Amino acid sequence: MNPVVHFEMPAEDKNRIAAFYTKTFGWKTQMLGPDMDEYVLVTTTEPDENGRPKNPGTINGGFYKNPPTCRRSIRPS
């Protein structure tokens, strides 16, 4: 079985989410622009020359802009 090598989670405020995970876990973030739909690339551990995490059992990932329909469905009225 192939290992999990990437995660993605929704975020409403990319600056807030980046600051939180950087401060709380020491993750490195890279803000991508509008051409990449404001994606936030996250490095939780150092990658090897192929972009995969060097440490077994660790993964890197990112945050994508939370779609408006999703925001409406999870917020209380």
mmCIF file of N, CA, C and O in Angstrom:
data_model
loop_
_atom_site.group_PDB
_atom_site.id
_atom_site.type_symbol
_atom_site.label_atom_id
_atom_site.label_comp_id
_atom_site.label_asym_id
_atom_site.label_seq_id
_atom_site.Cartn_x
_atom_site.Cartn_y
_atom_site.Cartn_z
ATOM 1 N N MET A 1 0.846 -1.167 0.000
ATOM 2 C CA MET A 1 0.000 0.000 0.000
ATOM 3 C C MET A 1 0.899 1.240 0.000
ATOM 4 O O MET A 1 1.887 1.313 0.703
ATOM 5 N N ASN A 2 0.502 2.246 -0.777
ATOM 6 C CA ASN A 2 1.245 3.499 -0.829
ATOM 7 C C ASN A 2 0.911 4.353 0.386
ATOM 8 O O ASN A 2 -0.236 4.398 0.819
ATOM 9 N N PRO A 3 1.910 5.058 0.940
ATOM 10 C CA PRO A 3 1.657 5.907 2.113
ATOM 11 C C PRO A 3 0.946 7.202 1.730
ATOM 12 O O PRO A 3 1.001 7.643 0.588
ATOM 13 N N VAL A 4 0.291 7.801 2.695
ATOM 14 C CA VAL A 4 -0.304 9.132 2.505
ATOM 15 C C VAL A 4 0.849 10.127 2.482
ATOM 16 O O VAL A 4 1.725 10.101 3.345
ATOM 17 N N VAL A 5 0.868 11.010 1.484
ATOM 18 C CA VAL A 5 1.977 11.953 1.357
ATOM 19 C C VAL A 5 1.546 13.415 1.325
ATOM 20 O O VAL A 5 2.378 14.301 1.214
ATOM 21 N N HIS A 6 0.219 13.676 1.406
ATOM 22 C CA HIS A 6 -0.248 15.058 1.311
ATOM 23 C C HIS A 6 -1.632 15.163 1.953
ATOM 24 O O HIS A 6 -2.427 14.235 1.861
ATOM 25 N N PHE A 7 -1.906 16.287 2.617
ATOM 26 C CA PHE A 7 -3.239 16.530 3.165
ATOM 27 C C PHE A 7 -3.746 17.872 2.658
ATOM 28 O O PHE A 7 -2.953 18.735 2.273
ATOM 29 N N GLU A 8 -5.060 18.034 2.645
ATOM 30 C CA GLU A 8 -5.676 19.310 2.308
ATOM 31 C C GLU A 8 -6.853 19.545 3.236
ATOM 32 O O GLU A 8 -7.615 18.619 3.529
ATOM 33 N N MET A 9 -6.969 20.788 3.698
ATOM 34 C CA MET A 9 -8.074 21.180 4.573
ATOM 35 C C MET A 9 -8.603 22.537 4.119
ATOM 36 O O MET A 9 -7.838 23.363 3.625
ATOM 37 N N PRO A 10 -9.905 22.788 4.298
ATOM 38 C CA PRO A 10 -10.460 24.092 3.919
ATOM 39 C C PRO A 10 -10.103 25.170 4.942
ATOM 40 O O PRO A 10 -9.885 24.872 6.115
ATOM 41 N N ALA A 11 -10.044 26.409 4.474
ATOM 42 C CA ALA A 11 -9.773 27.545 5.361
ATOM 43 C C ALA A 11 -10.489 28.775 4.827
ATOM 44 O O ALA A 11 -10.496 29.014 3.623
ATOM 45 N N GLU A 12 -11.083 29.548 5.713
ATOM 46 C CA GLU A 12 -11.759 30.786 5.304
ATOM 47 C C GLU A 12 -10.784 31.961 5.233
ATOM 48 O O GLU A 12 -10.901 32.812 4.385
ATOM 49 N N ASP A 13 -9.811 32.012 6.148
ATOM 50 C CA ASP A 13 -8.874 33.132 6.229
ATOM 51 C C ASP A 13 -7.457 32.565 6.189
ATOM 52 O O ASP A 13 -6.956 32.042 7.173
ATOM 53 N N LYS A 14 -6.806 32.674 5.025
ATOM 54 C CA LYS A 14 -5.502 32.035 4.858
ATOM 55 C C LYS A 14 -4.437 32.628 5.774
ATOM 56 O O LYS A 14 -3.571 31.902 6.258
ATOM 57 N N ASN A 15 -4.491 33.909 6.046
ATOM 58 C CA ASN A 15 -3.490 34.511 6.938
ATOM 59 C C ASN A 15 -3.669 34.018 8.372
ATOM 60 O O ASN A 15 -2.693 33.714 9.054
ATOM 61 N N ARG A 16 -4.904 33.935 8.798
ATOM 62 C CA ARG A 16 -5.199 33.458 10.164
ATOM 63 C C ARG A 16 -4.793 31.994 10.330
ATOM 64 O O ARG A 16 -4.176 31.631 11.318
ATOM 65 N N ILE A 17 -5.131 31.159 9.364
ATOM 66 C CA ILE A 17 -4.822 29.737 9.461
ATOM 67 C C ILE A 17 -3.305 29.522 9.414
ATOM 68 O O ILE A 17 -2.764 28.699 10.153
ATOM 69 N N ALA A 18 -2.602 30.266 8.571
ATOM 70 C CA ALA A 18 -1.145 30.144 8.476
ATOM 71 C C ALA A 18 -0.482 30.565 9.785
ATOM 72 O O ALA A 18 0.415 29.883 10.292
ATOM 73 N N ALA A 19 -0.940 31.673 10.354
ATOM 74 C CA ALA A 19 -0.366 32.145 11.622
ATOM 75 C C ALA A 19 -0.608 31.133 12.743
ATOM 76 O O ALA A 19 0.292 30.850 13.535
ATOM 77 N N PHE A 20 -1.818 30.567 12.798
ATOM 78 C CA PHE A 20 -2.139 29.601 13.843
ATOM 79 C C PHE A 20 -1.245 28.361 13.764
ATOM 80 O O PHE A 20 -0.641 27.969 14.762
ATOM 81 N N TYR A 21 -1.161 27.734 12.601
ATOM 82 C CA TYR A 21 -0.386 26.497 12.480
ATOM 83 C C TYR A 21 1.116 26.745 12.588
ATOM 84 O O TYR A 21 1.855 25.896 13.077
ATOM 85 N N THR A 22 1.572 27.917 12.169
ATOM 86 C CA THR A 22 2.988 28.244 12.333
ATOM 87 C C THR A 22 3.320 28.405 13.812
ATOM 88 O O THR A 22 4.301 27.843 14.307
ATOM 89 N N LYS A 23 2.498 29.154 14.529
ATOM 90 C CA LYS A 23 2.734 29.401 15.957
ATOM 91 C C LYS A 23 2.537 28.127 16.789
ATOM 92 O O LYS A 23 3.329 27.819 17.675
ATOM 93 N N THR A 24 1.487 27.370 16.505
ATOM 94 C CA THR A 24 1.144 26.206 17.314
ATOM 95 C C THR A 24 2.045 25.008 17.060
ATOM 96 O O THR A 24 2.466 24.334 18.001
ATOM 97 N N PHE A 25 2.342 24.728 15.784
ATOM 98 C CA PHE A 25 3.086 23.516 15.444
ATOM 99 C C PHE A 25 4.443 23.768 14.782
ATOM 100 O O PHE A 25 5.173 22.819 14.512
ATOM 101 N N GLY A 26 4.745 25.023 14.473
ATOM 102 C CA GLY A 26 6.009 25.338 13.815
ATOM 103 C C GLY A 26 6.025 24.994 12.334
ATOM 104 O O GLY A 26 7.091 24.886 11.736
ATOM 105 N N TRP A 27 4.841 24.837 11.725
ATOM 106 C CA TRP A 27 4.774 24.515 10.301
ATOM 107 C C TRP A 27 5.198 25.722 9.479
ATOM 108 O O TRP A 27 4.969 26.871 9.853
ATOM 109 N N LYS A 28 5.803 25.471 8.333
ATOM 110 C CA LYS A 28 6.165 26.528 7.396
ATOM 111 C C LYS A 28 5.044 26.642 6.370
ATOM 112 O O LYS A 28 4.521 25.631 5.904
ATOM 113 N N THR A 29 4.670 27.867 6.036
ATOM 114 C CA THR A 29 3.608 28.068 5.048
ATOM 115 C C THR A 29 4.113 28.919 3.898
ATOM 116 O O THR A 29 4.992 29.764 4.072
ATOM 117 N N GLN A 30 3.560 28.666 2.733
ATOM 118 C CA GLN A 30 3.870 29.459 1.546
ATOM 119 C C GLN A 30 2.547 29.861 0.914
ATOM 120 O O GLN A 30 1.758 29.009 0.516
ATOM 121 N N MET A 31 2.296 31.163 0.878
ATOM 122 C CA MET A 31 1.060 31.688 0.313
ATOM 123 C C MET A 31 1.178 31.735 -1.206
ATOM 124 O O MET A 31 2.081 32.367 -1.738
ATOM 125 N N LEU A 32 0.250 31.054 -1.874
ATOM 126 C CA LEU A 32 0.207 31.117 -3.324
ATOM 127 C C LEU A 32 -0.863 32.123 -3.721
ATOM 128 O O LEU A 32 -1.794 32.388 -2.970
ATOM 129 N N GLY A 33 -0.734 32.697 -4.877
ATOM 130 C CA GLY A 33 -1.603 33.793 -5.294
ATOM 131 C C GLY A 33 -2.884 33.375 -5.976
ATOM 132 O O GLY A 33 -3.275 32.204 -5.962
ATOM 133 N N PRO A 34 -3.546 34.347 -6.607
ATOM 134 C CA PRO A 34 -4.834 34.098 -7.246
ATOM 135 C C PRO A 34 -4.762 33.076 -8.384
ATOM 136 O O PRO A 34 -5.725 32.379 -8.645
ATOM 137 N N ASP A 35 -3.607 32.996 -9.044
ATOM 138 C CA ASP A 35 -3.474 32.010 -10.124
ATOM 139 C C ASP A 35 -3.522 30.575 -9.592
ATOM 140 O O ASP A 35 -3.778 29.637 -10.340
ATOM 141 N N MET A 36 -3.305 30.404 -8.274
ATOM 142 C CA MET A 36 -3.392 29.090 -7.627
ATOM 143 C C MET A 36 -4.551 29.075 -6.633
ATOM 144 O O MET A 36 -4.556 28.307 -5.676
ATOM 145 N N ASP A 37 -5.534 29.962 -6.848
ATOM 146 C CA ASP A 37 -6.747 30.065 -6.030
ATOM 147 C C ASP A 37 -6.444 30.320 -4.557
ATOM 148 O O ASP A 37 -7.113 29.792 -3.671
ATOM 149 N N GLU A 38 -5.391 31.116 -4.295
ATOM 150 C CA GLU A 38 -5.023 31.525 -2.928
ATOM 151 C C GLU A 38 -4.680 30.332 -2.025
ATOM 152 O O GLU A 38 -4.878 30.359 -0.817
ATOM 153 N N TYR A 39 -4.150 29.270 -2.615
ATOM 154 C CA TYR A 39 -3.773 28.060 -1.878
ATOM 155 C C TYR A 39 -2.635 28.374 -0.908
ATOM 156 O O TYR A 39 -1.776 29.207 -1.187
ATOM 157 N N VAL A 40 -2.619 27.706 0.241
ATOM 158 C CA VAL A 40 -1.536 27.845 1.215
ATOM 159 C C VAL A 40 -0.827 26.492 1.297
ATOM 160 O O VAL A 40 -1.401 25.504 1.752
ATOM 161 N N LEU A 41 0.401 26.452 0.832
ATOM 162 C CA LEU A 41 1.203 25.242 0.870
ATOM 163 C C LEU A 41 1.823 25.114 2.259
ATOM 164 O O LEU A 41 2.340 26.093 2.809
ATOM 165 N N VAL A 42 1.755 23.924 2.847
ATOM 166 C CA VAL A 42 2.223 23.708 4.215
ATOM 167 C C VAL A 42 3.323 22.656 4.243
ATOM 168 O O VAL A 42 3.176 21.582 3.674
ATOM 169 N N THR A 43 4.417 22.988 4.925
ATOM 170 C CA THR A 43 5.503 22.045 5.134
ATOM 171 C C THR A 43 5.569 21.747 6.622
ATOM 172 O O THR A 43 5.877 22.625 7.426
ATOM 173 N N THR A 44 5.240 20.508 6.992
ATOM 174 C CA THR A 44 5.266 20.107 8.397
ATOM 175 C C THR A 44 6.582 19.418 8.742
ATOM 176 O O THR A 44 6.922 19.284 9.902
ATOM 177 N N THR A 45 7.293 18.972 7.711
ATOM 178 C CA THR A 45 8.557 18.281 7.873
ATOM 179 C C THR A 45 9.378 18.478 6.598
ATOM 180 O O THR A 45 8.818 18.772 5.543
ATOM 181 N N GLU A 46 10.681 18.341 6.696
ATOM 182 C CA GLU A 46 11.538 18.574 5.538
ATOM 183 C C GLU A 46 11.293 17.536 4.443
ATOM 184 O O GLU A 46 11.248 16.344 4.716
ATOM 185 N N PRO A 47 11.151 18.003 3.189
ATOM 186 C CA PRO A 47 10.968 17.067 2.080
ATOM 187 C C PRO A 47 12.318 16.597 1.518
ATOM 188 O O PRO A 47 13.335 17.270 1.677
ATOM 189 N N ASP A 48 12.288 15.439 0.845
ATOM 190 C CA ASP A 48 13.489 14.951 0.175
ATOM 191 C C ASP A 48 13.570 15.571 -1.219
ATOM 192 O O ASP A 48 12.778 16.454 -1.562
ATOM 193 N N GLU A 49 14.507 15.105 -2.029
ATOM 194 C CA GLU A 49 14.692 15.675 -3.367
ATOM 195 C C GLU A 49 13.497 15.434 -4.293
ATOM 196 O O GLU A 49 13.341 16.106 -5.301
ATOM 197 N N ASN A 50 12.624 14.474 -3.947
ATOM 198 C CA ASN A 50 11.420 14.206 -4.739
ATOM 199 C C ASN A 50 10.187 14.925 -4.193
ATOM 200 O O ASN A 50 9.086 14.733 -4.696
ATOM 201 N N GLY A 51 10.351 15.704 -3.121
ATOM 202 C CA GLY A 51 9.242 16.430 -2.526
ATOM 203 C C GLY A 51 8.468 15.644 -1.489
ATOM 204 O O GLY A 51 7.497 16.128 -0.931
ATOM 205 N N ARG A 52 8.902 14.422 -1.202
ATOM 206 C CA ARG A 52 8.230 13.609 -0.180
ATOM 207 C C ARG A 52 8.909 13.826 1.174
ATOM 208 O O ARG A 52 10.102 14.077 1.238
ATOM 209 N N PRO A 53 8.154 13.720 2.252
ATOM 210 C CA PRO A 53 8.745 13.912 3.580
ATOM 211 C C PRO A 53 9.889 12.934 3.849
ATOM 212 O O PRO A 53 9.797 11.755 3.507
ATOM 213 N N LYS A 54 10.956 13.445 4.449
ATOM 214 C CA LYS A 54 12.111 12.603 4.789
ATOM 215 C C LYS A 54 11.802 11.664 5.945
ATOM 216 O O LYS A 54 12.310 10.557 5.993
ATOM 217 N N ASN A 55 10.997 12.118 6.888
ATOM 218 C CA ASN A 55 10.702 11.326 8.083
ATOM 219 C C ASN A 55 9.495 10.425 7.855
ATOM 220 O O ASN A 55 8.407 10.920 7.550
ATOM 221 N N PRO A 56 9.635 9.124 8.022
ATOM 222 C CA PRO A 56 8.498 8.211 7.842
ATOM 223 C C PRO A 56 7.343 8.579 8.777
ATOM 224 O O PRO A 56 7.551 8.955 9.928
ATOM 225 N N GLY A 57 6.133 8.499 8.250
ATOM 226 C CA GLY A 57 4.947 8.773 9.054
ATOM 227 C C GLY A 57 4.540 10.231 9.109
ATOM 228 O O GLY A 57 3.569 10.571 9.771
ATOM 229 N N THR A 58 5.268 11.100 8.442
ATOM 230 C CA THR A 58 4.909 12.526 8.420
ATOM 231 C C THR A 58 4.421 12.903 7.025
ATOM 232 O O THR A 58 4.782 12.259 6.047
ATOM 233 N N ILE A 59 3.593 13.938 6.953
ATOM 234 C CA ILE A 59 3.072 14.393 5.667
ATOM 235 C C ILE A 59 3.074 15.918 5.601
ATOM 236 O O ILE A 59 3.072 16.595 6.625
ATOM 237 N N ASN A 60 3.113 16.442 4.404
ATOM 238 C CA ASN A 60 2.966 17.866 4.148
ATOM 239 C C ASN A 60 1.632 18.070 3.455
ATOM 240 O O ASN A 60 0.968 17.099 3.079
ATOM 241 N N GLY A 61 1.207 19.301 3.285
ATOM 242 C CA GLY A 61 -0.087 19.510 2.656
ATOM 243 C C GLY A 61 -0.391 20.952 2.381
ATOM 244 O O GLY A 61 0.501 21.731 2.077
ATOM 245 N N GLY A 62 -1.672 21.305 2.558
ATOM 246 C CA GLY A 62 -2.071 22.665 2.290
ATOM 247 C C GLY A 62 -3.505 22.958 2.671
ATOM 248 O O GLY A 62 -4.249 22.070 3.085
ATOM 249 N N PHE A 63 -3.840 24.230 2.534
ATOM 250 C CA PHE A 63 -5.180 24.720 2.821
ATOM 251 C C PHE A 63 -5.730 25.363 1.558
ATOM 252 O O PHE A 63 -5.049 26.125 0.895
ATOM 253 N N TYR A 64 -6.974 25.049 1.248
ATOM 254 C CA TYR A 64 -7.631 25.647 0.100
ATOM 255 C C TYR A 64 -8.762 26.555 0.582
ATOM 256 O O TYR A 64 -9.241 26.413 1.699
ATOM 257 N N LYS A 65 -9.150 27.493 -0.288
ATOM 258 C CA LYS A 65 -10.207 28.431 0.050
ATOM 259 C C LYS A 65 -11.511 27.667 0.249
ATOM 260 O O LYS A 65 -11.940 26.912 -0.615
ATOM 261 N N ASN A 66 -12.122 27.860 1.399
ATOM 262 C CA ASN A 66 -13.371 27.205 1.736
ATOM 263 C C ASN A 66 -14.480 27.733 0.818
ATOM 264 O O ASN A 66 -14.749 28.928 0.825
ATOM 265 N N PRO A 67 -15.121 26.869 0.030
ATOM 266 C CA PRO A 67 -16.172 27.352 -0.863
ATOM 267 C C PRO A 67 -17.348 27.956 -0.092
ATOM 268 O O PRO A 67 -17.682 27.474 0.987
ATOM 269 N N PRO A 68 -17.983 29.002 -0.626
ATOM 270 C CA PRO A 68 -19.113 29.644 0.066
ATOM 271 C C PRO A 68 -20.226 28.661 0.436
ATOM 272 O O PRO A 68 -20.821 28.778 1.495
ATOM 273 N N THR A 69 -20.508 27.689 -0.400
ATOM 274 C CA THR A 69 -21.571 26.729 -0.085
ATOM 275 C C THR A 69 -21.214 25.900 1.132
ATOM 276 O O THR A 69 -22.068 25.565 1.935
ATOM 277 N N CYS A 70 -19.960 25.597 1.295
ATOM 278 C CA CYS A 70 -19.514 24.829 2.459
ATOM 279 C C CYS A 70 -19.616 25.686 3.719
ATOM 280 O O CYS A 70 -20.037 25.212 4.761
ATOM 281 N N ARG A 71 -19.261 26.947 3.635
ATOM 282 C CA ARG A 71 -19.341 27.838 4.800
ATOM 283 C C ARG A 71 -20.764 27.942 5.304
ATOM 284 O O ARG A 71 -21.020 27.915 6.491
ATOM 285 N N ARG A 72 -21.712 28.065 4.388
ATOM 286 C CA ARG A 72 -23.106 28.179 4.795
ATOM 287 C C ARG A 72 -23.589 26.901 5.477
ATOM 288 O O ARG A 72 -24.361 26.942 6.411
ATOM 289 N N SER A 73 -23.115 25.753 5.040
ATOM 290 C CA SER A 73 -23.641 24.501 5.560
ATOM 291 C C SER A 73 -23.083 24.146 6.939
ATOM 292 O O SER A 73 -23.690 23.386 7.651
ATOM 293 N N ILE A 74 -21.963 24.730 7.332
ATOM 294 C CA ILE A 74 -21.390 24.357 8.640
ATOM 295 C C ILE A 74 -21.574 25.426 9.705
ATOM 296 O O ILE A 74 -21.322 25.180 10.865
ATOM 297 N N ARG A 75 -22.018 26.598 9.335
ATOM 298 C CA ARG A 75 -22.248 27.654 10.309
ATOM 299 C C ARG A 75 -23.675 27.588 10.851
ATOM 300 O O ARG A 75 -24.613 27.385 10.082
ATOM 301 N N PRO A 76 -23.837 27.782 12.162
ATOM 302 C CA PRO A 76 -25.199 27.805 12.701
ATOM 303 C C PRO A 76 -25.957 29.035 12.207
ATOM 304 O O PRO A 76 -25.376 30.074 11.952
ATOM 305 N N SER A 77 -27.255 28.929 12.096
ATOM 306 C CA SER A 77 -28.078 30.058 11.614
ATOM 307 C C SER A 77 -28.267 31.090 12.694
ATOM 308 O O SER A 77 -28.341 30.816 13.830
#
